[in-house]
Amino acid sequence: MCGIVGYTGKRKAIEIIVPGLHKLEYRGYDSAGAALVGTNGIDLHRAAGKIENLEKSFLTSPPDRNATTGIGHTRWATHGAPCVRNAHPHLSQNGHIAVVHNGIIENHVQLRARLESRGYVFKSDTDTEVIAHLIQEFWNGSLMDSVSEAVSMLSGTYGIAAVSSDEPDTVVTARKGSPIVLGDCKDECIAASDVSAIISHTNRVIFLDDGDIARLTPGSIEIRNPEKTMVTRPSTVVDWDPGKIEKGGYEHFMLKEIFEQPESLENAIRGRLIPEDGTAKLSGLQLGPSEIVRITNIVLTACGTSYYAGLAGAYAFEQISGIPAHIEQAAEFRYRNPIVAPDTMLAAISQSGETADTLAAVREAKRKGALVMSICNTVGSTIAREAGRGIYLHAGPEISVASTKAFTCQVAVLAMMSVLFGRSRRLSNADGTFLINAIASLPELARRTLEQNDAVKSIAERFAEASDFFYIGRGYMFPAAMEGALKLKEVSYIHAEGYHAAELKHGPIALLDKNVPVVACVPSIPGCGKTMANIQECKARGAPIIAIATHGDERIRSFTENVIEVPECPDFISAIPVAIAEQLLAYHIANIRGEPIDQPRNLAKSVTVE
Ligand code: AGP
């Protein structure tokens, strides 16, 4: 969602802030702005729409290029329309303080009323503006102290960066529920809402903990915890290659990330497979066999694409490990007072590691005494840190809002976990070895699926004008169908529904006709014969069929000529090649329709609000 960049050092702040904002574009936003601590006070620039509009505004209203301290923001509207007036930064009444904020201030209405009664005049509809006025209200000559007092009044979530013309060369940041990461550089300091805006300057970063406030001056960082005690937070080295957050010759990040999957899967499994023992080594879990064997129930929780990966994972846990497992939508888990039985393990799955509902589910599960672990891609993210134990995907930065390589790596990690857990129970060495070898083949399976790119493109050309799609599958292909439909909706804006193949005739089949293509996920795995019968039912209603089927399966050709072939593999990992085929289909359809694939309307990469 919103993005923050702050800088103080010796360089021209605007030249760090604007490129930093570009690096955060993938998070989704609808206005942008920057505030510099200039020679004549705060120099404010804001524009609705893309960052390019902000840059264009510099032609008529040039930023103070001598300023070496400043903050910038990309806003994804929550309170108030996406217009200049509501764009961040927001200024205090006296104009001396500028603030950018990610998150939601839940008590902003009450705070606004109180500040208005004290003579403050609001210029925006945002919840953020109260923070700027509160800092002025508590001003005691120290930006850090004043921010500290201001945030003590706030309920809700925030990641904040503030500057003041009364304390030049200083950026103060604070976080509660919305991440802030600091770049640990020599002679200068950078703060941002995620590593992407920092990585081209340094790979050594410090993640603030919830409740922390940090004061950055050129080359020094001072952090206070919620008890106002000075603390040192560890510095982490992030092994992202800055080149990975560039498009590298691809037209879109989504396509680049789809094609990166042989490599990302390789990274996700590297060093984690022990074929001779028929098991996996997942050190981040910090669980030995005697502890694993005591886990009698697995609850997976996640949102969106990560939820569908979890659904496939739940099937694998039951089938391979023999442990009862189910997935819960994270927003449900947090509010419905779930029963957490003794020896329950909660696995929170999140690419970003910042999804508000998934984070809340982690906290609720911890309160209820579950053993909590995370499966995240973003190193040092809040979910990964709060879970305490977990497995990183190592998929590399995922910039496209539509998740692709994270999904396939999540399924791969869950497959490895299932084998590991199975080996402490009923899974034999020989069976474990078979499964581990199958997991080892994932990069090659991905490579072979990607060879279908041209075939998928031709199919996309045939169906790009459709306004409704169905995706069907059963067993492991049910989550695959759901994920395929989600991907198409997100990037092409076509209405698409994922359905269990057997459920279709209980209602939705009424919608089928020659204008509604059905994407049938039907690789040769148990249950595929039944789905073939369901395909026949769709065909009988005139629906065109696009089949994702195993290479060489001739049966499917009698139903349709629109076949995307995936290589043969065991069922527990079959969602991976099928998802890659679906990603290509969604991508090409969206591209033909000319949609803004990497940043679809209304969507944000990381959903940090409920
Ligand atoms: C995926 O394409 C989506 N953009 C979205 O559903 C996403 O998977 C969801 O918001 C969860 O995000 P997370 O994995 O970062 O927690």
XYZ file of C-alpha atoms and ligand atoms in Angstrom:
626
model
C 0.000 0.000 0.000
C 1.417 3.473 0.804
C 5.173 3.953 0.621
C 7.581 6.061 2.654
C 11.099 7.296 1.925
C 13.110 9.590 4.193
C 16.652 10.845 3.710
C 19.207 12.911 5.565
C 22.820 13.207 4.492
C 25.034 15.182 2.199
C 23.359 14.455 -1.121
C 20.434 16.297 -2.702
C 17.490 14.783 -0.834
C 15.085 15.022 -3.775
C 17.439 12.872 -5.866
C 17.233 10.080 -3.325
C 13.557 10.455 -2.456
C 11.999 10.414 -5.935
C 13.886 7.333 -7.204
C 13.067 5.692 -3.854
C 9.381 6.392 -4.427
C 9.638 4.828 -7.879
C 10.998 1.676 -6.235
C 7.870 1.587 -4.053
C 5.430 2.094 -6.939
C 4.701 -1.619 -7.061
C 2.945 -1.364 -3.705
C 0.068 0.492 -5.380
C -0.721 4.186 -4.893
C -2.787 7.030 -6.267
C -0.887 10.197 -5.316
C 2.657 11.126 -4.388
C 4.540 13.880 -2.615
C 7.736 15.050 -0.973
C 8.733 17.605 1.668
C 12.268 18.961 1.876
C 13.860 20.867 4.712
C 14.794 23.828 2.545
C 16.636 27.045 3.182
C 13.302 28.848 3.533
C 11.474 26.271 5.610
C 9.558 23.205 4.484
C 9.388 22.896 0.711
C 6.257 20.876 -0.110
C 5.421 19.170 -3.420
C 2.416 16.936 -4.059
C 0.534 15.574 -7.050
C -2.423 13.311 -7.689
C -1.821 10.186 -9.754
C 1.547 8.832 -10.742
C 4.970 9.963 -9.535
C 5.539 11.291 -13.073
C 2.930 13.964 -12.279
C 4.945 14.984 -9.243
C 8.072 15.141 -11.390
C 6.240 17.230 -13.998
C 5.166 19.638 -11.260
C 8.861 20.279 -10.559
C 9.073 22.087 -13.922
C 6.768 24.842 -12.702
C 7.602 24.617 -9.027
C 11.208 23.410 -8.714
C 12.170 21.624 -5.499
C 14.918 23.077 -3.325
C 17.877 21.204 -4.741
C 20.141 22.334 -1.915
C 18.027 20.495 0.618
C 19.801 17.449 2.037
C 16.971 16.235 4.276
C 13.441 15.290 3.313
C 10.633 12.771 3.198
C 8.484 11.376 0.393
C 5.338 9.311 0.095
C 3.149 7.338 -2.253
C -0.424 7.308 -0.964
C -3.084 4.654 -1.474
C -6.267 6.460 -0.515
C -8.166 5.283 2.559
C -9.483 8.481 4.168
C -10.378 11.026 1.510
C -10.175 11.013 -2.278
C -6.854 10.626 -4.098
C -6.216 14.332 -4.787
C -3.461 16.854 -4.079
C -5.116 18.115 -0.897
C -5.078 14.617 0.601
C -1.680 13.587 -0.741
C 1.143 13.325 1.808
C 3.225 14.948 3.253
C 0.894 16.898 5.529
C 2.025 20.033 7.299
C 1.468 21.218 10.837
C -0.560 24.402 11.247
C 2.591 26.531 11.564
C 4.087 24.861 8.475
C 7.259 23.882 10.349
C 6.600 20.137 10.457
C 5.878 17.709 7.616
C 4.658 14.164 8.107
C 4.102 11.099 5.948
C 2.173 8.137 7.264
C 1.263 4.587 6.324
C -1.552 2.847 8.188
C -4.820 4.011 9.709
C -5.381 6.226 12.730
C -8.557 4.846 14.247
C -9.194 7.710 16.674
C -8.545 10.486 14.161
C -12.103 11.845 14.389
C -11.803 12.444 18.136
C -8.282 13.857 17.798
C -9.387 16.136 14.999
C -12.258 17.497 17.074
C -9.932 18.122 19.999
C -7.347 19.878 17.822
C -10.028 21.952 16.062
C -11.295 23.118 19.438
C -7.757 24.345 20.101
C -7.738 26.365 16.904
C -6.132 23.980 14.416
C -7.555 24.256 10.917
C -7.503 21.074 8.835
C -6.714 21.235 5.148
C -7.313 17.599 4.184
C -9.757 14.753 4.775
C -7.022 12.391 5.900
C -6.464 10.718 9.227
C -2.766 11.607 8.883
C -3.077 15.353 9.264
C -3.811 14.993 12.996
C -0.275 13.665 13.459
C 1.331 16.802 12.016
C -0.781 19.045 14.256
C -0.174 16.865 17.301
C 3.592 17.126 16.808
C 3.224 20.914 16.749
C 0.998 20.755 19.841
C 3.666 18.789 21.751
C 6.648 20.682 20.317
C 9.410 21.100 22.899
C 12.328 21.819 20.605
C 13.045 18.115 19.928
C 11.401 16.419 16.960
C 11.916 12.996 18.493
C 10.287 13.953 21.817
C 7.398 15.670 20.077
C 6.763 12.722 17.746
C 6.932 10.434 20.762
C 4.242 12.429 22.575
C 2.134 12.674 19.414
C 2.147 8.939 18.686
C 1.228 8.175 22.293
C -2.155 9.742 21.450
C -2.772 7.505 18.428
C -4.827 4.328 18.195
C -4.493 2.236 15.079
C -1.482 1.541 12.938
C 1.269 3.735 11.683
C 4.608 3.921 10.007
C 5.624 7.591 10.145
C 8.430 9.804 8.939
C 8.597 13.448 9.991
C 10.895 16.412 9.405
C 10.932 19.892 10.899
C 12.417 23.153 9.729
C 13.249 23.825 13.388
C 15.531 20.790 13.528
C 17.190 20.505 10.112
C 19.298 17.435 9.210
C 16.905 15.183 11.109
C 14.289 12.647 10.088
C 12.246 11.005 12.830
C 10.458 7.756 12.107
C 8.107 5.659 14.207
C 6.240 2.430 13.685
C 3.324 0.484 15.065
C 1.872 -2.147 12.803
C 3.310 -0.667 9.607
C 6.929 -1.398 8.790
C 9.831 1.021 8.794
C 13.287 -0.057 7.774
C 16.436 2.027 8.070
C 19.419 1.934 5.750
C 22.575 1.740 7.787
C 24.897 3.861 5.608
C 28.018 5.898 6.377
C 27.516 9.705 6.487
C 23.825 9.496 5.594
C 20.623 7.711 6.641
C 17.680 6.449 4.660
C 14.359 5.302 6.035
C 11.670 3.549 4.028
C 8.622 1.415 4.337
C 10.408 -1.430 2.613
C 13.821 -2.546 1.569
C 13.257 -1.939 -2.166
C 13.740 1.808 -1.696
C 17.001 1.293 0.178
C 18.743 -1.637 -1.459
C 20.452 0.418 -4.170
C 22.172 2.432 -1.399
C 22.996 -0.294 1.100
C 22.143 -3.915 1.826
C 22.690 -3.403 5.560
C 19.351 -2.545 7.125
C 17.731 -2.170 10.533
C 14.069 -3.101 11.042
C 12.276 -1.068 13.677
C 10.176 -3.011 16.176
C 6.610 -2.017 16.922
C 6.584 0.994 19.204
C 10.115 2.110 18.256
C 10.929 5.702 17.388
C 14.148 6.494 15.538
C 16.005 9.764 15.041
C 18.149 9.818 11.956
C 20.862 12.394 11.384
C 23.582 12.132 8.726
C 25.424 8.949 9.624
C 23.784 8.263 12.976
C 20.682 6.445 14.161
C 19.205 6.683 17.638
C 16.331 4.317 18.501
C 14.023 4.438 21.504
C 11.647 1.653 22.464
C 8.087 2.280 23.753
C 9.490 2.679 27.291
C 11.590 5.555 25.896
C 14.804 3.640 26.585
C 17.587 3.867 24.008
C 17.980 0.504 22.284
C 20.105 -1.074 19.589
C 18.273 -3.063 16.934
C 20.287 -5.608 14.971
C 21.547 -4.761 11.538
C 20.544 -7.337 8.894
C 22.231 -7.935 5.571
C 19.633 -8.358 2.825
C 20.877 -10.562 0.012
C 18.719 -9.013 -2.711
C 20.438 -8.141 -5.909
C 19.414 -4.522 -6.712
C 19.186 -5.613 -10.371
C 16.321 -7.890 -9.401
C 14.074 -4.933 -8.790
C 14.572 -3.779 -12.376
C 12.601 -5.214 -15.294
C 15.684 -6.708 -16.925
C 14.392 -6.456 -20.484
C 10.894 -7.780 -19.803
C 7.890 -5.652 -20.657
C 6.436 -6.101 -17.178
C 7.625 -7.233 -13.770
C 4.877 -9.845 -13.795
C 6.323 -11.523 -16.885
C 9.841 -11.287 -15.509
C 8.753 -12.853 -12.255
C 6.853 -15.625 -14.047
C 10.006 -16.446 -15.974
C 12.150 -16.294 -12.847
C 10.383 -19.303 -11.378
C 12.925 -21.984 -12.291
C 15.472 -19.893 -10.395
C 13.213 -18.910 -7.499
C 12.167 -22.526 -6.970
C 15.826 -23.531 -7.070
C 16.535 -20.964 -4.355
C 13.549 -22.071 -2.283
C 14.715 -25.688 -2.165
C 18.492 -25.179 -2.211
C 20.199 -26.927 0.713
C 16.879 -28.090 2.095
C 16.501 -31.529 0.506
C 18.134 -34.715 1.843
C 17.172 -37.355 -0.744
C 19.168 -40.163 0.915
C 17.178 -39.750 4.129
C 13.950 -39.065 2.274
C 13.423 -35.842 4.154
C 13.935 -32.083 4.205
C 16.056 -29.868 6.428
C 14.226 -26.704 7.447
C 16.373 -25.168 10.152
C 14.260 -22.017 10.467
C 11.505 -24.151 11.997
C 13.744 -24.842 15.006
C 11.920 -28.129 15.559
C 13.459 -31.555 15.990
C 11.673 -34.839 15.182
C 10.570 -35.328 18.792
C 8.899 -31.924 18.736
C 7.369 -32.399 15.288
C 5.836 -35.700 16.312
C 3.976 -33.931 19.104
C 2.166 -31.632 16.644
C -1.263 -33.162 16.196
C -3.050 -30.409 14.312
C -1.939 -27.859 11.720
C -3.801 -24.643 11.014
C -2.625 -22.636 8.052
C -3.672 -19.048 7.710
C -3.202 -16.452 4.975
C -4.969 -14.128 2.550
C -5.405 -14.072 -1.219
C -2.897 -16.016 -3.246
C -1.070 -17.121 -0.114
C -4.362 -18.588 1.096
C -4.594 -20.755 -2.014
C -1.014 -21.935 -1.502
C -2.041 -22.813 2.039
C -5.034 -24.757 0.768
C -2.740 -26.902 -1.382
C -0.425 -27.200 1.645
C -3.252 -28.400 3.898
C -3.996 -31.208 1.436
C -0.313 -32.170 1.412
C -0.039 -32.187 5.202
C -2.971 -34.565 5.499
C -1.976 -36.778 2.590
C 1.757 -36.987 3.229
C 2.220 -36.288 6.924
C -1.038 -37.766 8.155
C -1.640 -34.740 10.371
C -5.095 -33.104 10.402
C -4.663 -29.747 8.682
C -6.900 -26.986 7.451
C -6.528 -23.452 6.161
C -8.361 -20.472 7.595
C -8.819 -17.112 6.001
C -6.700 -14.887 8.276
C -9.417 -12.266 8.819
C -11.743 -15.014 10.043
C -9.118 -16.534 12.284
C -8.492 -13.268 14.062
C -12.147 -12.547 14.877
C -14.031 -15.787 15.225
C -12.352 -16.930 18.417
C -10.961 -20.152 16.929
C -10.321 -23.221 19.047
C -6.597 -23.829 19.300
C -6.127 -27.343 20.606
C -2.964 -28.310 22.503
C -0.145 -29.217 20.135
C -1.552 -27.103 17.339
C 0.900 -25.489 14.972
C -0.198 -22.339 13.184
C 1.585 -21.659 9.905
C 1.126 -18.096 8.692
C 1.816 -17.694 4.986
C 2.563 -14.267 3.574
C 4.735 -13.117 0.714
C 5.131 -9.614 2.131
C 5.079 -10.625 5.778
C 3.106 -7.442 6.456
C -0.512 -8.385 5.698
C -2.575 -6.954 8.545
C -5.032 -9.830 8.898
C -2.337 -12.496 8.759
C -0.281 -10.629 11.337
C -3.318 -10.374 13.611
C -3.902 -14.119 13.212
C -0.295 -14.753 14.281
C -0.801 -12.644 17.393
C -4.099 -14.330 18.236
C -2.608 -17.803 17.805
C 0.311 -16.863 20.056
C -2.098 -15.598 22.705
C -3.898 -18.933 22.517
C -0.674 -20.853 23.007
C -0.202 -22.327 19.538
C 3.238 -23.060 18.209
C 3.483 -20.353 15.537
C 5.675 -20.357 12.454
C 5.740 -18.279 9.308
C 6.368 -18.812 5.627
C 7.376 -15.407 4.263
C 9.356 -14.043 1.395
C 10.380 -10.707 2.850
C 13.288 -11.092 5.207
C 12.830 -9.251 8.486
C 9.142 -8.603 7.818
C 6.842 -8.191 10.797
C 5.157 -11.592 10.485
C 8.506 -13.351 10.133
C 9.865 -11.592 13.189
C 6.802 -11.943 15.369
C 6.320 -15.608 14.516
C 9.862 -16.133 15.768
C 10.418 -19.283 13.742
C 9.783 -19.854 10.082
C 10.939 -20.567 6.588
C 11.884 -17.919 4.080
C 10.928 -18.503 0.470
C 14.118 -16.950 -0.971
C 12.059 -16.129 -4.072
C 13.702 -12.706 -4.370
C 11.775 -9.443 -4.539
C 8.307 -9.743 -6.024
C 7.448 -6.360 -7.485
C 4.343 -7.083 -9.561
C 1.228 -6.660 -7.450
C -0.029 -9.995 -8.748
C 1.859 -12.664 -6.895
C 3.454 -15.342 -9.074
C 6.795 -16.714 -7.974
C 5.879 -16.350 -4.303
C 2.890 -18.676 -4.809
C 4.933 -21.442 -6.392
C 7.659 -21.128 -3.749
C 5.047 -21.218 -0.991
C 3.670 -24.477 -2.379
C 7.220 -25.836 -2.636
C 8.006 -24.926 0.981
C 4.749 -26.480 2.180
C 5.581 -29.620 0.193
C 8.983 -29.827 1.910
C 7.345 -29.337 5.297
C 4.831 -32.096 4.573
C 7.619 -34.531 3.811
C 9.594 -33.492 6.892
C 6.543 -33.872 9.121
C 5.583 -37.113 7.399
C 9.019 -38.595 8.142
C 8.452 -38.192 11.865
C 5.326 -40.321 11.366
C 4.142 -42.734 8.741
C 6.274 -41.834 5.751
C 8.978 -44.404 4.908
C 12.480 -43.496 3.802
C 11.751 -44.838 0.301
C 8.503 -42.905 -0.058
C 10.160 -39.805 1.358
C 12.984 -40.138 -1.172
C 10.468 -40.358 -4.019
C 8.748 -37.168 -2.841
C 12.006 -35.311 -2.219
C 13.224 -36.188 -5.710
C 9.952 -34.869 -7.102
C 10.487 -31.599 -5.238
C 14.054 -31.479 -6.579
C 12.637 -31.558 -10.108
C 10.533 -28.408 -9.594
C 12.914 -25.976 -11.325
C 12.926 -28.238 -14.378
C 9.118 -28.607 -14.256
C 8.853 -24.814 -14.207
C 11.275 -24.495 -17.130
C 9.285 -26.958 -19.224
C 6.004 -25.249 -18.414
C 7.428 -21.910 -19.505
C 8.158 -23.444 -22.908
C 4.395 -23.245 -23.420
C 4.549 -19.455 -23.479
C 3.825 -19.115 -27.219
C 0.998 -21.656 -27.091
C -0.536 -19.819 -24.146
C -0.231 -16.518 -25.981
C -2.188 -17.876 -28.975
C -4.913 -19.165 -26.672
C -4.987 -15.785 -24.925
C -5.507 -14.095 -28.300
C -8.550 -16.288 -28.911
C -10.211 -15.496 -25.595
C -9.040 -12.007 -24.617
C -12.424 -10.485 -25.452
C -14.427 -12.725 -23.109
C -16.049 -10.988 -20.150
C -16.486 -14.002 -17.867
C -14.350 -17.043 -17.167
C -14.686 -20.107 -14.979
C -11.723 -22.057 -13.627
C -12.447 -25.579 -12.400
C -10.492 -28.325 -10.682
C -10.680 -30.826 -7.871
C -8.224 -32.073 -5.234
C -4.986 -30.154 -5.585
C -6.474 -28.545 -8.660
C -9.171 -26.827 -6.607
C -6.725 -24.298 -5.094
C -5.080 -24.092 -8.501
C -8.450 -23.174 -10.059
C -9.078 -20.528 -7.391
C -5.625 -19.050 -7.879
C -5.974 -19.032 -11.682
C -9.248 -17.116 -11.463
C -7.769 -14.636 -8.968
C -4.801 -13.998 -11.236
C -7.009 -13.321 -14.252
C -9.296 -10.969 -12.287
C -6.400 -8.999 -10.833
C -4.536 -8.195 -13.999
C -7.137 -8.325 -16.783
C -10.213 -7.034 -14.873
C -12.214 -9.892 -16.407
C -14.766 -11.472 -14.123
C -13.466 -14.943 -13.305
C -14.647 -17.521 -10.823
C -12.714 -20.444 -9.452
C -14.903 -23.395 -8.635
C -14.589 -26.944 -7.484
C -15.303 -28.952 -10.625
C -17.951 -31.017 -8.840
C -19.709 -27.928 -7.470
C -20.327 -26.408 -10.869
C -23.516 -28.319 -11.439
C -24.899 -27.181 -8.085
C -25.603 -23.732 -9.463
C -22.947 -21.921 -11.490
C -23.421 -24.149 -14.522
C -26.518 -22.006 -15.177
C -24.140 -19.249 -16.283
C -22.340 -21.252 -18.926
C -22.814 -20.658 -22.623
C -20.637 -20.134 -25.678
C -19.369 -16.820 -24.331
C -18.024 -18.165 -21.054
C -14.719 -20.022 -21.400
C -13.959 -22.660 -18.795
C -10.332 -23.206 -17.846
C -10.139 -26.811 -16.699
C -7.170 -27.702 -14.491
C -6.884 -31.334 -15.376
C -3.338 -32.711 -15.223
C -3.050 -36.488 -14.870
C -3.397 -36.801 -11.105
C -5.982 -38.659 -9.035
C -9.432 -37.221 -9.685
C -8.666 -35.998 -13.196
C -11.045 -38.549 -14.750
C -13.888 -37.002 -12.768
C -12.923 -33.527 -13.919
C -12.942 -34.807 -17.516
C -16.601 -35.709 -16.948
C -17.237 -32.190 -15.650
C -15.572 -30.784 -18.760
C -18.090 -32.726 -20.806
C -20.909 -31.099 -18.848
C -19.486 -27.648 -19.631
C -19.026 -28.488 -23.267
C -22.634 -29.667 -23.483
C -23.658 -26.113 -22.496
C -21.552 -24.690 -25.327
C -18.765 -23.331 -23.117
C -15.372 -23.197 -24.832
C -12.784 -25.232 -22.913
C -9.179 -24.267 -22.209
C -7.473 -27.262 -20.644
C -4.300 -27.313 -18.599
C -3.342 -30.948 -18.988
C -0.361 -33.261 -18.753
C 1.927 -33.384 -21.762
C 0.959 -36.341 -23.928
C -2.529 -36.823 -22.493
C -4.461 -37.392 -25.689
C -7.884 -37.760 -24.001
C -8.156 -34.030 -23.548
C -7.815 -33.376 -27.284
C -11.286 -34.814 -27.860
C -12.733 -31.970 -25.764
C -10.735 -29.025 -26.982
C -7.915 -27.825 -29.153
C -7.003 -25.198 -26.540
C -4.576 -27.232 -24.501
C -1.751 -25.883 -22.363
C 0.594 -28.750 -21.619
C 2.332 -29.136 -18.281
C 4.925 -31.797 -17.469
C 3.910 -34.858 -15.525
C 4.466 -34.689 -11.761
C 3.011 -36.079 -8.522
C -0.191 -34.494 -7.307
C 1.195 -32.748 -4.188
C 3.304 -30.383 -6.316
C 1.047 -30.298 -9.392
C -0.339 -26.859 -8.466
C 3.076 -25.417 -9.322
C 3.257 -26.064 -13.093
C -0.488 -25.482 -13.418
C -0.208 -22.113 -11.679
C 2.634 -21.101 -13.994
C 0.429 -21.903 -17.006
C -2.384 -19.842 -15.449
C -0.065 -16.944 -14.744
C 0.992 -16.869 -18.393
C -2.635 -16.986 -19.519
C -3.648 -14.124 -17.215
C -0.620 -12.102 -18.224
C -1.162 -12.439 -21.979
C -4.888 -11.738 -21.782
C -4.226 -8.610 -19.709
C -1.454 -7.508 -22.057
C -3.656 -7.935 -25.129
C -6.306 -5.836 -23.390
C -3.698 -3.190 -22.632
C -4.125 -3.209 -18.854
C -1.518 -1.800 -16.446
C -0.384 -5.266 -15.446
C 2.105 -4.548 -12.687
C -0.090 -2.125 -10.788
C -3.719 -3.022 -11.323
C -6.297 -0.466 -10.270
C -7.437 -0.525 -6.648
C -4.856 -3.125 -5.634
C -1.884 -2.841 -3.332
C 1.058 -5.186 -3.052
C 0.909 -5.441 0.647
C -2.398 -4.971 2.417
C -1.518 -3.450 5.756
C -5.070 -2.483 6.718
C -7.933 -4.779 7.701
C -1.923 -11.883 -5.086
O -1.793 -11.832 -6.452
C -2.586 -10.773 -4.474
N -2.143 -9.524 -4.906
C -3.033 -10.885 -3.044
O -4.102 -11.767 -3.044
C -1.997 -11.347 -1.979
O -1.641 -12.669 -2.196
C -2.603 -11.145 -0.585
O -2.860 -9.794 -0.381
C -1.724 -11.682 0.511
O -0.487 -11.046 0.519
P 0.725 -11.622 1.336
O 1.091 -12.931 0.741
O 1.798 -10.600 1.188
O 0.271 -11.770 2.757
